[in-house]
Short mmCIF file of C-alpha atoms and ligand atoms in Angstrom, two decimals:
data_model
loop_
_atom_site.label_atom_id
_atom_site.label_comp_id
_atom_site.label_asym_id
_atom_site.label_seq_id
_atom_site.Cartn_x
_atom_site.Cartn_y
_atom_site.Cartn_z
CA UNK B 1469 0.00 0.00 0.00
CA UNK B 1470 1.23 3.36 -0.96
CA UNK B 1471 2.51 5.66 1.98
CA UNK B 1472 -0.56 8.04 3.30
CA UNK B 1473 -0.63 11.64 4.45
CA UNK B 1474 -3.12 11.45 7.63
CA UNK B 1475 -4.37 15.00 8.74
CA UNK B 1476 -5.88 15.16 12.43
CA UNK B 1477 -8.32 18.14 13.82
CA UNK B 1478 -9.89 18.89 17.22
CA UNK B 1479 -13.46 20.60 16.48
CA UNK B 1480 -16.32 21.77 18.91
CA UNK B 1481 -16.26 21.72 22.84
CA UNK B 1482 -12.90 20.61 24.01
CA UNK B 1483 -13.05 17.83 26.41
CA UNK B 1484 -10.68 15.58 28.82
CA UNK B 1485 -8.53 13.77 26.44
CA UNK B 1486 -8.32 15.48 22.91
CA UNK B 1487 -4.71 15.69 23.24
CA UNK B 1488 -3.91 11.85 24.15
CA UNK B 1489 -6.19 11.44 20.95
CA UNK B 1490 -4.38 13.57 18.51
CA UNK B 1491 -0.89 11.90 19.73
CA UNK B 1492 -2.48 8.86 19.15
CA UNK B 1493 -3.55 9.44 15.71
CA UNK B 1494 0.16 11.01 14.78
CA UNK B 1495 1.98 8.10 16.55
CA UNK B 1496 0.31 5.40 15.04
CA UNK B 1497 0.66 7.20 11.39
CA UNK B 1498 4.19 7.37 11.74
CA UNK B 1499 4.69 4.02 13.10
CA UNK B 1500 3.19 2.78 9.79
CA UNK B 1501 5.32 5.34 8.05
CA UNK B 1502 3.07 7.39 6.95
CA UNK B 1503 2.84 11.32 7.64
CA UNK B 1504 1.27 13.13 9.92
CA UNK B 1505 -0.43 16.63 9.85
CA UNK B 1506 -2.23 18.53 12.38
CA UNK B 1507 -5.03 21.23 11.46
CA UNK B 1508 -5.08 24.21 14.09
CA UNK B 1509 -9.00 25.43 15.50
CA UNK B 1510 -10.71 22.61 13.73
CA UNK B 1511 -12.87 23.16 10.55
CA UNK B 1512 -11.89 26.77 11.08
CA UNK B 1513 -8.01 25.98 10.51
CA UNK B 1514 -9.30 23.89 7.84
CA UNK B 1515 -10.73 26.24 5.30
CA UNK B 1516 -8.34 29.19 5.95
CA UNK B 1517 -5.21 26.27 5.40
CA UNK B 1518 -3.68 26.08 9.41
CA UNK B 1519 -1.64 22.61 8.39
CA UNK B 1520 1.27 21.55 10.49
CA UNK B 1521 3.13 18.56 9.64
CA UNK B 1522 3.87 16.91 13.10
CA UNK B 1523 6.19 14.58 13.95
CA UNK B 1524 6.57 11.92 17.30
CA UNK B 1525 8.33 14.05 19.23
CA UNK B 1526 5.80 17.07 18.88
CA UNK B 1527 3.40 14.96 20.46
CA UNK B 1528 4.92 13.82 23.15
CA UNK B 1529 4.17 15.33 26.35
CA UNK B 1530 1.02 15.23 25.27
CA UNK B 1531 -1.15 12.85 26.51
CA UNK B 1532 -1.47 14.17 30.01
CA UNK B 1533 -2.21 17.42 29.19
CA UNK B 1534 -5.16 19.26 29.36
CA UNK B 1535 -6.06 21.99 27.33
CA UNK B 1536 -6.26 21.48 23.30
CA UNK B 1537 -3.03 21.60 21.66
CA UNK B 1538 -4.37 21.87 18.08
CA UNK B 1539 -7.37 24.44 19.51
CA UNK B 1540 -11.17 24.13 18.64
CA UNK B 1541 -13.44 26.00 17.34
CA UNK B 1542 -17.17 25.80 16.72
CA UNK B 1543 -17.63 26.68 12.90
CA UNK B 1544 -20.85 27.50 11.62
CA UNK B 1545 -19.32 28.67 8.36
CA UNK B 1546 -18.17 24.78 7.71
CA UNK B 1547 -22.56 24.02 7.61
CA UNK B 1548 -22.02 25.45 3.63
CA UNK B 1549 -21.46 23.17 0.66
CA UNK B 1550 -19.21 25.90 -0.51
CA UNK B 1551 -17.11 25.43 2.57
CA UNK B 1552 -17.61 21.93 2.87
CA UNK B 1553 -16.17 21.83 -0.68
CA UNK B 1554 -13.38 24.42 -0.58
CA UNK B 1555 -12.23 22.00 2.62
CA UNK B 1556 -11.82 19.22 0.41
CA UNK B 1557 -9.94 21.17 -2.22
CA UNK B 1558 -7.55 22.49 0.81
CA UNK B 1559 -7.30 18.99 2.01
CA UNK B 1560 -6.17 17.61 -1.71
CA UNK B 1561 -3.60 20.78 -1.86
CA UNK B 1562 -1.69 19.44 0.50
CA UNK B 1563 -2.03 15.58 -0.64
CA UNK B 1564 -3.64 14.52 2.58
CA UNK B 1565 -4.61 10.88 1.84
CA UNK B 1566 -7.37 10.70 4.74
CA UNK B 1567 -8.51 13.05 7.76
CA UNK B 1568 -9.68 12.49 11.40
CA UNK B 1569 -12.00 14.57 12.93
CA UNK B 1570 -12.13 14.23 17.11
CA UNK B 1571 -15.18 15.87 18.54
CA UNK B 1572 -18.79 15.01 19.09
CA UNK B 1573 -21.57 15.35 17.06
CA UNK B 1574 -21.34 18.62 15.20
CA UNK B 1575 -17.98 17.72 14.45
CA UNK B 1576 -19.05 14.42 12.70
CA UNK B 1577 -21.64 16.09 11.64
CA UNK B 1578 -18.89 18.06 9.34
CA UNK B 1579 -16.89 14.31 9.19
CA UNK B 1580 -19.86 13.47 7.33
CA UNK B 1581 -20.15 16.60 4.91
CA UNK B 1582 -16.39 15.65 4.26
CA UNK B 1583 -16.53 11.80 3.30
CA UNK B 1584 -20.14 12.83 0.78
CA UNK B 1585 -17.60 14.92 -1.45
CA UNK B 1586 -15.49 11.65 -1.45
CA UNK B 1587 -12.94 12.32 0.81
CA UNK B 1588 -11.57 9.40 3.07
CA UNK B 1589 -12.48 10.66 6.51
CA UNK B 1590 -12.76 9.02 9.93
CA UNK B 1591 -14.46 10.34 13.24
CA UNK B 1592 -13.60 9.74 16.63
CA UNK B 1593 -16.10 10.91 19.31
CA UNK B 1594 -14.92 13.30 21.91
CA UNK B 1595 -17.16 15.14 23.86
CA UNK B 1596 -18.17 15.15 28.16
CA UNK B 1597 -21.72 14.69 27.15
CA UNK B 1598 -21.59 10.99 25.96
CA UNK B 1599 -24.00 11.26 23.23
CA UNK B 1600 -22.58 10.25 20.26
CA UNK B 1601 -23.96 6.84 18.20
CA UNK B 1602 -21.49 4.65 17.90
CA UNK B 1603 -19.57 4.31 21.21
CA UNK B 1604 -20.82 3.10 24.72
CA UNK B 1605 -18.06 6.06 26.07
CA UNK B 1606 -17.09 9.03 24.36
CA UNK B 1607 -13.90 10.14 25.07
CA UNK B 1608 -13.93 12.92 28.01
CA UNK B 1609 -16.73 11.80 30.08
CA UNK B 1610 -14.83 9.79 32.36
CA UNK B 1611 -12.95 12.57 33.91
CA UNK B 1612 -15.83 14.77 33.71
CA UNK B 1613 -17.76 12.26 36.12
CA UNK B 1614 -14.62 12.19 38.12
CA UNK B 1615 -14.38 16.13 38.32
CA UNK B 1616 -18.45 16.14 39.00
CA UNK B 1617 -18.22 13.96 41.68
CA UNK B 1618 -15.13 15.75 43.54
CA UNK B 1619 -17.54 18.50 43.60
CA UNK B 1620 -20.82 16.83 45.08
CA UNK B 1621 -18.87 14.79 47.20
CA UNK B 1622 -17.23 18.24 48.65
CA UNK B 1623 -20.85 20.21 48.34
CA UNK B 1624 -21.97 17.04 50.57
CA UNK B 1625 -19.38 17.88 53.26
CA UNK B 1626 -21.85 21.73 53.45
CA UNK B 1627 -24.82 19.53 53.10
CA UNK B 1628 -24.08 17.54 55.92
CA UNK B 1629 -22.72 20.17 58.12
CA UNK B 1630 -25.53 23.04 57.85
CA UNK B 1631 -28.46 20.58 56.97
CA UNK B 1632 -28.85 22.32 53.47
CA UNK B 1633 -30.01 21.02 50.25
CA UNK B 1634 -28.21 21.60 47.61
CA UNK B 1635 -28.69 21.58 43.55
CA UNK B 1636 -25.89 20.80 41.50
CA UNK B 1637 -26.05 21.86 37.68
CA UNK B 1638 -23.72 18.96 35.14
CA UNK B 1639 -23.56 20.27 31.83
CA UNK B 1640 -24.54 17.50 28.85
CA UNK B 1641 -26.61 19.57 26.25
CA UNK B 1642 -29.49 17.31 25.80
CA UNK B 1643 -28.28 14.51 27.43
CA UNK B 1644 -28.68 13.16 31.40
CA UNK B 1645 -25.76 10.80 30.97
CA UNK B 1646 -23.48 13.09 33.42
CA UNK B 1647 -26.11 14.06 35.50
CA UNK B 1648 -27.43 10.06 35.63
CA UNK B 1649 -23.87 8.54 36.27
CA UNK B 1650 -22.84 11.36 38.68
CA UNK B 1651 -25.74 11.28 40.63
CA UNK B 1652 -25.49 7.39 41.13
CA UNK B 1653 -21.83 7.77 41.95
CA UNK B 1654 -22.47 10.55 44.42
CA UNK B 1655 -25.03 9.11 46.50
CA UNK B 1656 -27.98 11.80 45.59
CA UNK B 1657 -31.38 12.24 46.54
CA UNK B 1658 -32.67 13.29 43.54
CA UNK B 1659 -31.42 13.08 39.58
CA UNK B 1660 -33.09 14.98 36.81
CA UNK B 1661 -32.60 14.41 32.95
CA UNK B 1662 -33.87 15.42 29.77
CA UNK B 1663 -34.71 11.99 28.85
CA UNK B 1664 -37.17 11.62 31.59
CA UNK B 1665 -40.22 13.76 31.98
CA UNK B 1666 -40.63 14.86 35.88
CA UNK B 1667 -43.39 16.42 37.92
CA UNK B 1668 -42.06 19.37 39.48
CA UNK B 1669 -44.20 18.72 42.86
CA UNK B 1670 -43.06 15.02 43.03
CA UNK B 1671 -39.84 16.04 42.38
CA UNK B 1672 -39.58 18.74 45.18
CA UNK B 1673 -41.53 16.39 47.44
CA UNK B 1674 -38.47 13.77 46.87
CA UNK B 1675 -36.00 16.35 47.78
CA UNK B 1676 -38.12 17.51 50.87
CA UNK B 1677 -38.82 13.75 51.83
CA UNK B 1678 -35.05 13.13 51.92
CA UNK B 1679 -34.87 16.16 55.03
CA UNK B 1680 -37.87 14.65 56.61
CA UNK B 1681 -36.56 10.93 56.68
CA UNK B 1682 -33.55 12.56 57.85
CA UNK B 1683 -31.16 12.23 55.78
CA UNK B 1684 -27.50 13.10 56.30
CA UNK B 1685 -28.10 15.34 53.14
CA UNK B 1686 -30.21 16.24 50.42
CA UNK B 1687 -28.65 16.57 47.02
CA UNK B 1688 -30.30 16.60 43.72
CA UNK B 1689 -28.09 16.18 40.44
CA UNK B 1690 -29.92 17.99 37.55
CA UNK B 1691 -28.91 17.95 34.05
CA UNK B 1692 -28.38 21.29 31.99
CA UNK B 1693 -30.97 19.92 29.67
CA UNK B 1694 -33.32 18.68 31.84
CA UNK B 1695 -37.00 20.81 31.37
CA UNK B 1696 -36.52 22.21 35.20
CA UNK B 1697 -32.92 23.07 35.16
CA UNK B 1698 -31.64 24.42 38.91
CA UNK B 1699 -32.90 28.03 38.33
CA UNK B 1700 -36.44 26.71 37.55
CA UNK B 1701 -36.45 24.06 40.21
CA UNK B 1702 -35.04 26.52 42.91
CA UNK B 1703 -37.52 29.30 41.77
CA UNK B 1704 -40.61 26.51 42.32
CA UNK B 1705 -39.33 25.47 45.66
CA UNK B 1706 -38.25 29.24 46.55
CA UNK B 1707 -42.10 29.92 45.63
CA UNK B 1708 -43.81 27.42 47.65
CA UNK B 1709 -44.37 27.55 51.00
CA UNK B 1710 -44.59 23.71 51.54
CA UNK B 1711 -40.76 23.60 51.03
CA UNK B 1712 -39.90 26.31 53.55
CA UNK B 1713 -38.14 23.77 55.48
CA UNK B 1714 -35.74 22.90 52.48
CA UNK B 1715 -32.75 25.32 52.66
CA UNK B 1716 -31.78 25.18 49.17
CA UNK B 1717 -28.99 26.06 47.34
CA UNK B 1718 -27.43 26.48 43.63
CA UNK B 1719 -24.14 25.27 42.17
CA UNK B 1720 -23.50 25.16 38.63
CA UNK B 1721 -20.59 22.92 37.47
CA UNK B 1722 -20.69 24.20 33.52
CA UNK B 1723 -16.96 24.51 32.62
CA UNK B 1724 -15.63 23.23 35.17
CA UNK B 1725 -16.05 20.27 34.06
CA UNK B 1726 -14.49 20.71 31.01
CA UNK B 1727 -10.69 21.01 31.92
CA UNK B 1728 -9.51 18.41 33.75
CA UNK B 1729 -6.28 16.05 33.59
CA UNK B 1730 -7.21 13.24 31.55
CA UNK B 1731 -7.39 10.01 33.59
CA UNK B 1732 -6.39 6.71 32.55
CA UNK B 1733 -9.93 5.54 31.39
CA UNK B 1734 -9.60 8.17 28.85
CA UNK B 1735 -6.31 8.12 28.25
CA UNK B 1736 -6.67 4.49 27.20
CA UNK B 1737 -9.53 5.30 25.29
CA UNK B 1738 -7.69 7.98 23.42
CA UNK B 1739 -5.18 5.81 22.37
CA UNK B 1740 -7.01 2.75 21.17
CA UNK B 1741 -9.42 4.82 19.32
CA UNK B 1742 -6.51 7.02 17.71
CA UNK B 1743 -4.74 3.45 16.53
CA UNK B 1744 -8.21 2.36 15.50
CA UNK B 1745 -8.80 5.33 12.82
CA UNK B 1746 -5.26 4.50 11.31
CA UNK B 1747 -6.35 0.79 10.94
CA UNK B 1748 -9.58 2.03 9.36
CA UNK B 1749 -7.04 4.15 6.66
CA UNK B 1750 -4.85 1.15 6.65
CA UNK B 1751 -7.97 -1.55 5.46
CA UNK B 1752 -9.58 1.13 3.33
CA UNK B 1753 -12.12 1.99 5.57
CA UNK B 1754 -13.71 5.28 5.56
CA UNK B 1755 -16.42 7.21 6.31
CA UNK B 1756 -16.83 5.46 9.68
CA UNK B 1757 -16.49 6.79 13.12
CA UNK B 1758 -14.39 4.54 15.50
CA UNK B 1759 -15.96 3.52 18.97
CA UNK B 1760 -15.88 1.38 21.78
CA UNK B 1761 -18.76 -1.12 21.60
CA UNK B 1762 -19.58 -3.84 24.53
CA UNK B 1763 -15.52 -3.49 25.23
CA UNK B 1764 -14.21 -4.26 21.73
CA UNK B 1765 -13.16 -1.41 18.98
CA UNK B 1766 -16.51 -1.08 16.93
CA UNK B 1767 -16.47 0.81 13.17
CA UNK B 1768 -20.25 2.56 12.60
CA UNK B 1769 -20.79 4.10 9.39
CA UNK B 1770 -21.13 7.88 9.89
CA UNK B 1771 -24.31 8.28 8.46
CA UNK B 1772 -25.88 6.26 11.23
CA UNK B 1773 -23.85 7.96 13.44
CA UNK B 1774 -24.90 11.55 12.30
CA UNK B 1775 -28.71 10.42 11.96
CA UNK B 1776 -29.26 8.23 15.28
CA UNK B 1777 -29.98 9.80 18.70
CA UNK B 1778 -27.83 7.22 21.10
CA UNK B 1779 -29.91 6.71 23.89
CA UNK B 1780 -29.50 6.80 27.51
CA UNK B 1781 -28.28 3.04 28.92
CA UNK B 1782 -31.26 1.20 30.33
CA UNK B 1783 -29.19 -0.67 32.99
CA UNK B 1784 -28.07 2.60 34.24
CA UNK B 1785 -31.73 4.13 34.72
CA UNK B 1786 -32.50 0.92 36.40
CA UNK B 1787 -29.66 1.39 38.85
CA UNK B 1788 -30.47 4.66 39.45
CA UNK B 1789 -33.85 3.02 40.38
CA UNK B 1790 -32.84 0.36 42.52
CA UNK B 1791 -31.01 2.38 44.67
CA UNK B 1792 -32.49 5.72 45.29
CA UNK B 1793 -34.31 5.96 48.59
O1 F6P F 201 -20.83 19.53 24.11
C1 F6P F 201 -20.04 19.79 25.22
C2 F6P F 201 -20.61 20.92 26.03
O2 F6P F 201 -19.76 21.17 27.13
C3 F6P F 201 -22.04 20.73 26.52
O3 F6P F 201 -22.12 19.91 27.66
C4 F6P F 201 -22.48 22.15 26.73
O4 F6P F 201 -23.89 22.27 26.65
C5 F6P F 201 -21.82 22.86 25.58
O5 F6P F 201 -20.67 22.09 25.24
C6 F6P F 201 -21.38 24.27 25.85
O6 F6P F 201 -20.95 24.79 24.64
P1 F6P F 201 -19.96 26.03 24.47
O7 F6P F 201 -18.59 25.55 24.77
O8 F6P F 201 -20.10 26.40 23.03
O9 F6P F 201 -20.42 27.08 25.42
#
């Protein structure tokens, strides 16, 4: 097979893990001999021609690091044909043989665009809010848990202390999968999610049940997404007499949760997935986003990926069930 030129971007929300990713990508291209070239601030870099060639040693360092080495950007331009296409012609300038785009599902949204005008592309998901098709884990969300539940495990300490309740805000867009798996992890009283449709007075009632059963604490884990985020479930208990006794109060995670050092779940997950694309390149394979499925490396073609909503594990819900009291 003749020698490829692999190009790598990071696109959308940065996340836990990008970096171990891209050195991932470049390692495994030049272990096959092949080149390697990184694209600076994602589709972005991409149309106005940011190319770097990159070689082992520029990525190493990197896979502890937080922070995105090659930037992102979110690029509403690159939703044009025009774009789409003049991307492809920048790509073929510069003989790149195949490109990877790490992000979540905008980005492989644009993967998509990409590969349609022919162009050998292959996605790997990225992104805290674990909501991309193809993957039980996107790569981030493990250390976003971790740094979610540092902070409700610390909020708890105030909890416990002053007898308060407290609402913690996980990001997650439109889906509960951080607020589901933190909440489980962190012991709390009350979880709310877009996926599952909640009556505000049963909800409150929970929370206010937890203070009168005595609990150490009361701790609800709300979603970003979820249709009563913590300003509209604080205003409804704020506004109701009935939960007078529930002294409530507001902390919003948001970017936080964004930052941290990649641990080794992701870190492990960044490399197998980064070999995994250059496999895909080596067999031929393209158009497909690389995931982790049931524990083994899983290829899903991206148009599935782009057009199906993954959906929130059952097992987990269930969990979250068994164990609430
Ligand atoms: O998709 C990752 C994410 O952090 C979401 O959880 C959040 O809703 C969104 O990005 C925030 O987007 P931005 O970085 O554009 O403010």
């Amino acid at each position: 097979m003749s020698p490829q030129k692999i190009a790598v971007l990071t696109s959308g929300g940065d996340a836990p893990g990008m970096n171990a990713t891209v050195r991932a990508v470049v390692r495994s291209a030049i272990r096959r001999g092949w080149q390697a070239v990184g694209i600076e601030s994602g589709f972005a870099g991409l149309l106005s021609g940011q190319f770097r060639s990159l070689d082992s040693h520029d990525v190493s360092g990197l896979i502890e690091k937080s922070g995105i080495f090659l930037r992102t950007t979110r690029c509403h331009e690159f939703r044009q044909e025009r774009a789409q296409a003049k991307a492809v012609a920048n790509l073929r300038a510069h003989n790149i043989t195949g490109l990877v785009v790490i992000g979540g599902n905008g980005s492989q949204a644009g993967a998509l665009a990409i590969a349609q005008q022919g162009f050998p592309v292959v996605g790997i998901a990225v992104t805290i809010d674990n909501d991309v098709f193809g993957t039980d884990v996107t790569i981030g969300v493990d250390t976003a848990l971790n740094v979610a539940l540092e902070a409700i495990d610390r909020i708890k300490v105030t909890a416990v202390s002053q007898k308060r309740a407290f609402l913690v805000e996980v990001m997650g867009r439109d889906s509960g999968y951080l607020a589901l798996a933190s909440g489980i992890a962190g012991g709390a009283e009350l979880i709310l999610i877009p996926e599952i449709e909640v009556d505000l007075e049963a909800a409150a009632d929970q929370l206010l049940g937890a203070y009168q059963r005595g609990h150490a604490h009361a701790i609800a884990v709300v979603a970003e997404g979820a249709r009563y985020n913590a300003d509209a479930f604080s205003a409804y208990v704020a506004a109701n007499p009935k939960y007078a006794q529930i002294r409530l109060r507001e902390t919003k995670l948001d970017y936080v949760q964004r930052g941290g050092v990649p641990g080794v779940a992701d870190r492990l997950l960044a490399s197998y997935m980064g070999v995994a694309a250059c496999e895909c390149f080596a067999r031929g394979e393209h158009a497909v986003l690389v995931g982790m499925v049931a524990g083994k490396v899983a290829v899903t073609g991206l148009p599935t990926v782009v057009s199906t909503q993954k959906v929130l594990d059952p097992e987990l819900l269930r969990l979250w069930d068994e164990l609430r009291d």
